[in-house]
XYZ file of C-alpha atoms in Angstrom:
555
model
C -2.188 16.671 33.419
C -2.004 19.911 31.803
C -0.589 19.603 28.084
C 1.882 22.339 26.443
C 0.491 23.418 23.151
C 2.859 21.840 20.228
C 5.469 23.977 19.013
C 4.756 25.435 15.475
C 5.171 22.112 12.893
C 7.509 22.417 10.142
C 6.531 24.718 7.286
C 5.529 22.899 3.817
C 9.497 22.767 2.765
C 10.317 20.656 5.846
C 8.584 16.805 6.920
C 9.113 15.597 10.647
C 9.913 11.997 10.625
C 10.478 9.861 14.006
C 10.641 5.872 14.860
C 10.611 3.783 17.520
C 13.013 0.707 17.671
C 15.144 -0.958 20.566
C 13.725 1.584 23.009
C 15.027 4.251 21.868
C 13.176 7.247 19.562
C 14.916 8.390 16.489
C 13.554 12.130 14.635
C 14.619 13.751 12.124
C 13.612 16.732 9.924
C 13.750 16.181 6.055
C 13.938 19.247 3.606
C 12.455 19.336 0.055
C 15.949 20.110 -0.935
C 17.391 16.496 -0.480
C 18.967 17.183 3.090
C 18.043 15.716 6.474
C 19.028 17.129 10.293
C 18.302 15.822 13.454
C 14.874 17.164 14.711
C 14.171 20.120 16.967
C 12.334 17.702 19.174
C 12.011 15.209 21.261
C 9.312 12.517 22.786
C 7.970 15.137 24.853
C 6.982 16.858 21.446
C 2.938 17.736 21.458
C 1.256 16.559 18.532
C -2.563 16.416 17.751
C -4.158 12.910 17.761
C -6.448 13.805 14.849
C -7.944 10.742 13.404
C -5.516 8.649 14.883
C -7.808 7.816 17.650
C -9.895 5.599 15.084
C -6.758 3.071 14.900
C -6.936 2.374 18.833
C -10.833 1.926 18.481
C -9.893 -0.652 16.105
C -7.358 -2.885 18.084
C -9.228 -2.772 20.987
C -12.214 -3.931 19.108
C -10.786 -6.462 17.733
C -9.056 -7.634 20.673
C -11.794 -7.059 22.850
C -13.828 -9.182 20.546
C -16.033 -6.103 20.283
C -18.998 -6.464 17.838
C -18.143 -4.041 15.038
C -21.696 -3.743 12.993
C -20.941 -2.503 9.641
C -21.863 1.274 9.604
C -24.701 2.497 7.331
C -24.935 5.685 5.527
C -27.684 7.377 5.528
C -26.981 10.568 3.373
C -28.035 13.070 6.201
C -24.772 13.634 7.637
C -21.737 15.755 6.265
C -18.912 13.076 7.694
C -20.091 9.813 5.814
C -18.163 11.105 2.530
C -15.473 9.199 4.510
C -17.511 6.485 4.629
C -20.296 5.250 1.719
C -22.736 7.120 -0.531
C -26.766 7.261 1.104
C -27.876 3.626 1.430
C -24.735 2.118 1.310
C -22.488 0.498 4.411
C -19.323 -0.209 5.235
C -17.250 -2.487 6.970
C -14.780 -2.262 9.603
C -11.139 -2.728 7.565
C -12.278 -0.311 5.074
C -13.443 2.155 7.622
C -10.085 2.338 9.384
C -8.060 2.858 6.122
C -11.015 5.824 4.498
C -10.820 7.318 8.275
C -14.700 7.061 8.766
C -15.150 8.353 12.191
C -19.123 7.698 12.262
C -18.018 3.813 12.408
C -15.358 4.267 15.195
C -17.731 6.660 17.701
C -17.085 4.888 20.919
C -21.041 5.280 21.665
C -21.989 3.555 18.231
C -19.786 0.830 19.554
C -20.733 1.195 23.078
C -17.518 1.214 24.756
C -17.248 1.830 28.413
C -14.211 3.702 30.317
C -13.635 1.144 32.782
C -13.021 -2.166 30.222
C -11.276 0.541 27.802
C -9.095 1.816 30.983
C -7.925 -1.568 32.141
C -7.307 -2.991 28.689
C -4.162 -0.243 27.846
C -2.972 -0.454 31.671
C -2.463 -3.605 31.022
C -0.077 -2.897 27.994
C 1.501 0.815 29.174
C 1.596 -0.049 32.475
C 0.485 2.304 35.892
C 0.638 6.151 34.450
C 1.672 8.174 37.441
C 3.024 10.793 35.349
C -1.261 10.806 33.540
C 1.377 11.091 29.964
C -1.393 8.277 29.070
C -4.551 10.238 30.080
C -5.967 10.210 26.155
C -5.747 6.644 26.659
C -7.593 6.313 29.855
C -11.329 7.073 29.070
C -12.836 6.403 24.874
C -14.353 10.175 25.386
C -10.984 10.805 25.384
C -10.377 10.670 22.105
C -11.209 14.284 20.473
C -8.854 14.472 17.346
C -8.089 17.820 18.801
C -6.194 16.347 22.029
C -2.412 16.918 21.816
C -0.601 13.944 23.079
C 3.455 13.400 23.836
C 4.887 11.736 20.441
C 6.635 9.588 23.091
C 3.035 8.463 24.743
C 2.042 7.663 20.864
C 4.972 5.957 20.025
C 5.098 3.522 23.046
C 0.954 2.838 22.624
C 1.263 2.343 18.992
C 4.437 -0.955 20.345
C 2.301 -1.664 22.916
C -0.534 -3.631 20.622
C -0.369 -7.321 20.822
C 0.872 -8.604 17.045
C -2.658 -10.783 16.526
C -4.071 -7.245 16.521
C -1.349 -5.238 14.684
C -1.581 -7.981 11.910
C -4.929 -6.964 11.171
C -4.507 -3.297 11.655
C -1.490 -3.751 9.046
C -3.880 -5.584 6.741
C -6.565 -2.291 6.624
C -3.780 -0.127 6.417
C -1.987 -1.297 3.623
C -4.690 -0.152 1.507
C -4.125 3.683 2.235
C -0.866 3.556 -0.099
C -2.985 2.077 -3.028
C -5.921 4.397 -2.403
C -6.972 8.199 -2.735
C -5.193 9.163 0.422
C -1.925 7.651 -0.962
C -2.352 8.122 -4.674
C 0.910 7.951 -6.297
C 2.750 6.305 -3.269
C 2.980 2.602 -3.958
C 5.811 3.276 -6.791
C 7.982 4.288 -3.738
C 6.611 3.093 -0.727
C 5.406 -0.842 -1.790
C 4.132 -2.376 1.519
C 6.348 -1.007 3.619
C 4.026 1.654 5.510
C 0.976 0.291 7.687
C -0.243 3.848 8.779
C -2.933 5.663 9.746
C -3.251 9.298 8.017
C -4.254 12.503 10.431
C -5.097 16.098 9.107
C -5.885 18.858 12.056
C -5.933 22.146 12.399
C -2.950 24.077 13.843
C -3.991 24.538 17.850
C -2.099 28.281 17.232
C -3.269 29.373 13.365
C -6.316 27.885 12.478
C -6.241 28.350 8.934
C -2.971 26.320 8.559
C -3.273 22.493 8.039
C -1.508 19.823 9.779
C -1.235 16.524 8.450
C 0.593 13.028 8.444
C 0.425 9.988 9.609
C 1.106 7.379 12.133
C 1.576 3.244 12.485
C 3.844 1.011 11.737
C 6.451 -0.062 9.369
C 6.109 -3.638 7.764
C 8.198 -5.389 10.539
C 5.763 -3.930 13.687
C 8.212 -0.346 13.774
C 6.084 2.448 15.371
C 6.218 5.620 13.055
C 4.879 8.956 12.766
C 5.312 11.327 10.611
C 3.713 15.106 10.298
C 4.282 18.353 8.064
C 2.202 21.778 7.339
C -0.470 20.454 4.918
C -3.062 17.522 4.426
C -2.201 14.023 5.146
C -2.734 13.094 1.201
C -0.421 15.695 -0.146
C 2.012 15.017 2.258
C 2.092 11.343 1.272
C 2.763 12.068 -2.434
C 4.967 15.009 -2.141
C 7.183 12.884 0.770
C 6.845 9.428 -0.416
C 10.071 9.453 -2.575
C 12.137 10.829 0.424
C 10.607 8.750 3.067
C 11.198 5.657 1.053
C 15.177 6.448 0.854
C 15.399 7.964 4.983
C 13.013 5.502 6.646
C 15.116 2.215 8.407
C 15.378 -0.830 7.028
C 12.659 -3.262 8.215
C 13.209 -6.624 8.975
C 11.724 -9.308 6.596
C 7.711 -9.467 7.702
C 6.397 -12.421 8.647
C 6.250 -15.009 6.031
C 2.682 -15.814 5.971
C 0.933 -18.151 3.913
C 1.781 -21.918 3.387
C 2.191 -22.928 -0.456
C 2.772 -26.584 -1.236
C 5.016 -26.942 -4.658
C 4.664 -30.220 -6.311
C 8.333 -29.687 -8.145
C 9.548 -30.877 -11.302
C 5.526 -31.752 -12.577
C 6.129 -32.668 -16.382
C 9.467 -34.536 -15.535
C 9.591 -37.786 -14.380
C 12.339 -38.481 -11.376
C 13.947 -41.245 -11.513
C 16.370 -40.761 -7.648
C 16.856 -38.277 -5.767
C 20.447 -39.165 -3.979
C 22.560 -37.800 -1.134
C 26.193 -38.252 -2.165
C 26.606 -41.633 -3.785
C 23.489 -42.888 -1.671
C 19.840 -42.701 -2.607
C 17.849 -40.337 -0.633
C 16.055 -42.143 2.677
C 11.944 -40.688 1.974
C 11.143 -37.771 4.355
C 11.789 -34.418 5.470
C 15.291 -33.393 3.543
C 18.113 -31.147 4.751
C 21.268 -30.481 3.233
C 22.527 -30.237 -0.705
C 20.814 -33.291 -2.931
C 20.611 -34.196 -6.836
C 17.653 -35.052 -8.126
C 18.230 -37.681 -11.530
C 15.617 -37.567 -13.705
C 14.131 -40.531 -15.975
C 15.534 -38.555 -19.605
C 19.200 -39.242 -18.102
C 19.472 -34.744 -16.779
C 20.472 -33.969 -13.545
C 19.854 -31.251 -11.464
C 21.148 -30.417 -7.405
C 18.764 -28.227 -5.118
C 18.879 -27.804 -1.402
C 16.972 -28.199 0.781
C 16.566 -25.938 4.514
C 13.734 -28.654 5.664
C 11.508 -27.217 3.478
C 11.119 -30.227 1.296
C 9.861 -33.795 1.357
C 10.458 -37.062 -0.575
C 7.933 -39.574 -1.015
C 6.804 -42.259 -3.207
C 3.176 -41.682 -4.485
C 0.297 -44.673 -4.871
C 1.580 -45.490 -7.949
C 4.968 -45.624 -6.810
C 6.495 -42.604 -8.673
C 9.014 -40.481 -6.934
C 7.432 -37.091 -5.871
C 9.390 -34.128 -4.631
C 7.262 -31.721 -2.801
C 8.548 -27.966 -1.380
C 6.576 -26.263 1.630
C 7.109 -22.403 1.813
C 5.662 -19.241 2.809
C 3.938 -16.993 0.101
C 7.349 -14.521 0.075
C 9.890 -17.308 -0.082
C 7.366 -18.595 -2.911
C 7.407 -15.825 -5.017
C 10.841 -14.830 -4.759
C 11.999 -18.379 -6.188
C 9.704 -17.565 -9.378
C 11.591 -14.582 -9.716
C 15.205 -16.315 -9.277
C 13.760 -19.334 -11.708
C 11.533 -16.944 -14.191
C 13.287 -13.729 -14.390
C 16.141 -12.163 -11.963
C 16.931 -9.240 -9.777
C 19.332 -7.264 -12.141
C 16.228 -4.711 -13.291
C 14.797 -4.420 -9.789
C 11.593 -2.536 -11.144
C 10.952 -5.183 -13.524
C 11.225 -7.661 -10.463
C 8.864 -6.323 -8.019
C 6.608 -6.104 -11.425
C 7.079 -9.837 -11.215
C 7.010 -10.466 -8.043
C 3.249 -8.884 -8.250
C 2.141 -10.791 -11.133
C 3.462 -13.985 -9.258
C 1.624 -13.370 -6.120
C -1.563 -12.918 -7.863
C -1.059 -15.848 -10.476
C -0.760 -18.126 -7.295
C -3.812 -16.639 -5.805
C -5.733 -16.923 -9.043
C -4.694 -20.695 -9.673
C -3.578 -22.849 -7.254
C -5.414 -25.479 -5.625
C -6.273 -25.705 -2.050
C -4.833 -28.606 -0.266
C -3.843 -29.432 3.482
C -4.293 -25.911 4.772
C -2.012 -24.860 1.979
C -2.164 -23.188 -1.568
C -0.723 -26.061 -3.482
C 0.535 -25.481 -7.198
C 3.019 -27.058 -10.073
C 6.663 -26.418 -10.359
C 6.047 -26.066 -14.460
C 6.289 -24.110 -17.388
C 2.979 -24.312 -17.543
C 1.915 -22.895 -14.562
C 5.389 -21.006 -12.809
C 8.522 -22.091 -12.572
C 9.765 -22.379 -8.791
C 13.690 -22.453 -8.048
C 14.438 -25.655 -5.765
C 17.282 -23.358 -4.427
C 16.494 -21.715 -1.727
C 15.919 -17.895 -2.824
C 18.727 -15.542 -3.214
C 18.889 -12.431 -0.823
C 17.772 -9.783 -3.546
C 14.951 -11.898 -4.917
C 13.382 -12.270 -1.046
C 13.852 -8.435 -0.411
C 11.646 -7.454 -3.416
C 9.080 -10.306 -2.820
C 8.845 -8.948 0.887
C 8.839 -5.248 -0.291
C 5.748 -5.748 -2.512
C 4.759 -8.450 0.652
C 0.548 -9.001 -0.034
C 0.637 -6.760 -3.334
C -1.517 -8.691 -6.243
C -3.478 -7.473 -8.809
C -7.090 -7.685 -9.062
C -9.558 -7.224 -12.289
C -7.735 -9.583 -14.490
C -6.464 -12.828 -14.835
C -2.738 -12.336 -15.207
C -0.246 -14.388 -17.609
C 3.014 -13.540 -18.097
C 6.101 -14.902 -20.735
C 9.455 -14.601 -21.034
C 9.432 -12.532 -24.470
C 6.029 -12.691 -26.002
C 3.285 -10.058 -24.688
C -0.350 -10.296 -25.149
C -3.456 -9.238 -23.697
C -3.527 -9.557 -19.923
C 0.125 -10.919 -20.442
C 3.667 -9.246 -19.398
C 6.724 -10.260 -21.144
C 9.477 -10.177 -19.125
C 11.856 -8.985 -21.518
C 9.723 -5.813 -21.959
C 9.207 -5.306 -18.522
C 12.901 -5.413 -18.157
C 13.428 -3.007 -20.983
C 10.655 -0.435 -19.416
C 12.402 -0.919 -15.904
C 15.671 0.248 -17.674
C 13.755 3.617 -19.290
C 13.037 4.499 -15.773
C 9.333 3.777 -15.314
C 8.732 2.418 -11.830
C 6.799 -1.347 -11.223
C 3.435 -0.048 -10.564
C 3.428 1.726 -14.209
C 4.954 -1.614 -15.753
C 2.172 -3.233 -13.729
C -0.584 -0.851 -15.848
C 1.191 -1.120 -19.518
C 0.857 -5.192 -18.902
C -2.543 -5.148 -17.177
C -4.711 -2.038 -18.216
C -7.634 -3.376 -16.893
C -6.043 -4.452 -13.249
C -6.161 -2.783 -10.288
C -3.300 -2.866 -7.348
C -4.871 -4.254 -4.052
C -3.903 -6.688 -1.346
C -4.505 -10.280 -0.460
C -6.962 -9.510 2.181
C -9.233 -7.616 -1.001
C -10.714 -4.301 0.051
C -11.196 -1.130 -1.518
C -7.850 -0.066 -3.510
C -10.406 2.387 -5.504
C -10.977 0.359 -8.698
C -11.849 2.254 -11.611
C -15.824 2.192 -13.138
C -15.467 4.298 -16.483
C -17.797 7.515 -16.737
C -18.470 7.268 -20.520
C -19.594 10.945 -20.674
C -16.555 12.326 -19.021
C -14.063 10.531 -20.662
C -15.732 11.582 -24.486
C -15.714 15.049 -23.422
C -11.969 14.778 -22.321
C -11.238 13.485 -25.492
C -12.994 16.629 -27.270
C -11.184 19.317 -25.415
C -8.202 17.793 -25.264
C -7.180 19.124 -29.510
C -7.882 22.516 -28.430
C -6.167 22.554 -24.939
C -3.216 21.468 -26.907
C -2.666 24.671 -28.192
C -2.264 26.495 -25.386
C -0.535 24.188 -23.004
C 2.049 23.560 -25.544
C 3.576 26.900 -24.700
C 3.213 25.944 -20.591
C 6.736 25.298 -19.179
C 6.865 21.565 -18.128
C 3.378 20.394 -19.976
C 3.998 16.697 -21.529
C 1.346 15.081 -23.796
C 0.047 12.018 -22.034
C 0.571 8.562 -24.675
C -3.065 8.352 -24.391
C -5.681 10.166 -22.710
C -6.283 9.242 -18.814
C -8.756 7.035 -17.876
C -11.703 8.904 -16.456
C -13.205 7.184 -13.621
C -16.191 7.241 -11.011
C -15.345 8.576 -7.234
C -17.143 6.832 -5.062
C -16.226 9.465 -1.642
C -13.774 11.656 -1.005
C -11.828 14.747 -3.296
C -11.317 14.464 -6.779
C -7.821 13.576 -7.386
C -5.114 12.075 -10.238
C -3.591 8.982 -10.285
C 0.163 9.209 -11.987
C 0.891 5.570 -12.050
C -2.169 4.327 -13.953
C -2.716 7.530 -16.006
C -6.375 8.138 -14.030
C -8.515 10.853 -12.909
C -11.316 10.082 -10.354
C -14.223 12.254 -10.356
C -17.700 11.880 -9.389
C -19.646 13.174 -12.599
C -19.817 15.967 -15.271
C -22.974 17.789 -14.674
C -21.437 21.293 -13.747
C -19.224 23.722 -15.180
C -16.893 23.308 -11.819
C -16.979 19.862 -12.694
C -15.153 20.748 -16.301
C -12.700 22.356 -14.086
C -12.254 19.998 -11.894
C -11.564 17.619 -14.882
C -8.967 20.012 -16.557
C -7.201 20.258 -12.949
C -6.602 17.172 -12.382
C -5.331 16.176 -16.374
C -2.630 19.589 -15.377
C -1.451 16.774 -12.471
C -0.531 14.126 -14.561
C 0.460 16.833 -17.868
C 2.665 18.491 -15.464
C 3.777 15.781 -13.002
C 7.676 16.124 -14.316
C 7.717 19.706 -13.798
C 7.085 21.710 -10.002
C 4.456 23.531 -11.455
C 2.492 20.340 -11.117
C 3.057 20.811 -7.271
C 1.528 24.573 -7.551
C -2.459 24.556 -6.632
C -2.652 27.589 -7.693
C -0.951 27.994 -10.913
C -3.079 24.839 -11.963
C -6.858 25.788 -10.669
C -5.867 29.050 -12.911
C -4.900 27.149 -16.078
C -8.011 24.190 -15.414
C -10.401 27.604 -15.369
C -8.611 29.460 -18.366
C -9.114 26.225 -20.428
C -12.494 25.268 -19.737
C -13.642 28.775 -19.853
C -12.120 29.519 -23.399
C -13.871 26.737 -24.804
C -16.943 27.210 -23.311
C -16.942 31.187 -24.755
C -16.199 29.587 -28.203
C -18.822 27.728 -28.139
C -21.213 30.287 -26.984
């Protein structure tokens, strides 16, 4: 079937957005002025496939039972800075969500047409119209084959959920990585996508970038614009957070066992006038405790009365993670500072990770104020819509505390966070002033880019920094960080800035363009309030009039 090439994508001002839900495709085009129109498209719209083609390696792999070897680097070829430094390998989650191709080649993984063909018939159906032909046959999948958005959409609803799970759990990580940098403060764990940048089929020179997957309830989405995938998702992320749909809750995965009420002693837990009958409980209760308090919960057959060996009354709840965490937040701090409570909801998730016990298939904790507090009410609408918006979001790198008014090292107070909420900062930065050492990741681990300190870098930083002063207090839009960013070690890909947690990754210092790099990427986060931030140009020129000023002083 003979494709049409793609009409010309929006310019850089413009981002083409389009879904897939009920059957029925919704675009729009969103303007860097605020305003949104109806697209200038529809299904039969020609996009490229880019890298996209990776993602259905991956589900059929997995469901396929493929094997998936990891992929070793062996510093001779120009693509592995997608994938691992010479002598180093990688596995197959973190290859989908870095884009290394070299893992994905259909020959590496020996995949035949026939199998390959069969498997998406099976899901798409019989293709008389051949709208599915880049689906028919793995050497198919060139990154510069245009497809209909339509065919992508209706591929991307096609994958079984088993499969989609696992694709969502790779993804996740590009929004906490380099190709999302500065995305999570909008986006949370809403988008499971896979990022593209092409060429233009017409103008060569121009970019095309995006991305393409799901959203967290199993929503097909794309989404494209004139430049590369990574500045598209930081420039955009703000606007697609407000215009994308509302997802329904995600599936509450997880099983955590809460042993409620741990340093109180129960006395009866009644019904009414009449004592409880042991079991599964469902309906309003009281539970009377042996110091003569009362307290009534409820109960949606999520929790059990028994009598332990000793004969001691035990209440125990039964939940999924979400439902878990957002009862800490209802018990341990609230909704009214949203910010604050996806902060929380973080820290919660990753304190329950980092101490509960395993037990019957299930994470299995106290209800106690020395562990977390766990509401016995079920949890209130706002609390479960921030624990599933942050849904698999935990912290790695430290072991997290938190209070309700008392901070410390490694420790959030809650009344702070509140406070920082209320000056605007967003829950990723509240995240970093509470847990400086911590990285953002996911449940499933994975590479969220961690940050290894280059000593040498970060000295030198702090020696220019007095003397770039002067000049870039006279640059329109230039703020003076609290402290001096992080410097940190890039393990693959482009130099970049991290807003959020006040970091610049680079690989080393040995070069002058290195100083410049350095110096360009500080401008980011100096200028991030102001749009000359946003202007390449205007900031390579500045990076290059500061570094080279210093070095002729020195000379």
């Amino acid at each position: 079937m003979a494709l049409a090439l793609c009409a010309p994508l929006a310019q850089a001002a413009t981002l083409d957005v389009a879904w897939w839900r009920d059957g029925q495709l919704t675009a729009l085009q969103l303007d860097d002025k605020g305003g949104s129109r109806r697209a200038p498209f529809d299904g039969a719209r020609q996009v490229p496939l880019g890298s996209l083609w990776k993602l259905f390696v991956y589900v059929y792999a997995i469901d396929k039972k493929v094997p998936t070897p990891d992929y070793t680097c062996g510093g001779q070829k120009n693509e592995e800075v997608y994938c691992c430094t010479a002598g180093k390998s990688i596995a197959r989650d973190l290859a989908l969500a870095q884009s290394c191709g070299l893992f994905f080649s259909p020959a590496r993984l020996m995949l035949t047409r026939r199998p390959w063909r069969q498997y998406w018939s099976e899901r798409l159906g019989r293709d008389a119209s051949g709208e599915y032909d880049w689906l028919a046959d793995p050497a198919n999948l060139a990154p510069e084959r245009l497809v209909s958005l339509r065919s992508l959409m209706l591929a991307l609803a096609s994958i079984p959920a088993d499969s989609r799970k696992d694709a969502e759990s790779a993804l996740l990580h590009v929004v906490l990585g380099a190709r999302g940098v500065n995305t999570a403060s909008w986006l949370g764990s809403r988008l499971r996508v896979k990022t593209y940048s092409w060429h233009h089929p017409q103008r060569t020179t121009e970019r095309l970038g995006g991305a393409a997957g799901w959203l967290a309830d199993g929503t097909p989405l794309w989404f494209g614009g004139a430049d590369t995938s990574s500045r598209i998702l930081e420039k955009w992320a703000p606007r697609l957070a407000s215009t994308l749909p509302s997802a329904a809750a995600p599936l509450d995965a997880g099983c955590v066992l809460v042993d409620y009420f741990a340093r109180y002693p129960i006395k009866a837990v009644v019904v009414g006038r009449n004592a409880a009958v042991p079991g599964l409980l469902r309906g309003p209760y009281q539970v009377r405790f042996e110091n003569g308090r009362s307290l009534a919960f409820f109960s949606q057959n999520d929790m059990v009365l028994e009598r332990d060996p000793q004969g001691r009354t035990r209440l125990t709840g039964r939940f999924g993670v979400n439902e878990y965490v957002a009862r800490v937040i209802d018990r341990e701090g609230g909704t009214s500072a949203p910010e604050a409570a996806k902060a929380l909801a973080v820290a919660a998730r990753t304190y329950l990770q980092q101490n509960a016990q395993w037990a019957e298939g299930c994470q299995r904790i106290a209800d106690s104020s020395a562990t977390q507090r766990v509401a016995p009410q079920p949890a209130s609408v706002a609390a479960r819509a921030i624990a599933d918006w942050t849904d698999q979001l935990v912290l790695s790198g430290v072991n997290v505390r938190y209070h309700a008014d008392t901070a410390s090292k490694d420790t959030m107070a809650w009344s702070q966070a509140v406070e920082e909420a209320q000056r605007g900062m967003r829950f990723d930065a509240i995240l970093t002033a509470a847990y400086p050492g911590a990285d953002l990741t996911t449940l499933s681990g994975g590479d969220s880019q961690q940050c290894v300190r280059l000593p040498g870098a970060q000295a030198w930083l702090a020696r220019e920094l007095p003397q770039w002063e002067r000049v870039l207090r006279k640059q329109a839009g230039y703020e003076t960080p609290a402290e001096p960013p992080a410097v940190c070690h890039l393990v693959r890909g482009a130099p970049y800035s991290e807003q959020s947690r006040n970091r610049i990754y680079l690989r080393g210092l040995a070069s002058r363009e290195d100083r410049i790099t350095l110096a360009h990427e500080f401008l980011h986060l100096g200028l991030r309030n102001h749009p000359s931030g946003q202007d390449e140009v205007l900031v390579e020129q500045l990076a290059r009039r500061l570094v080279d000023t210093r070095l002729e002083a020195h000379q």
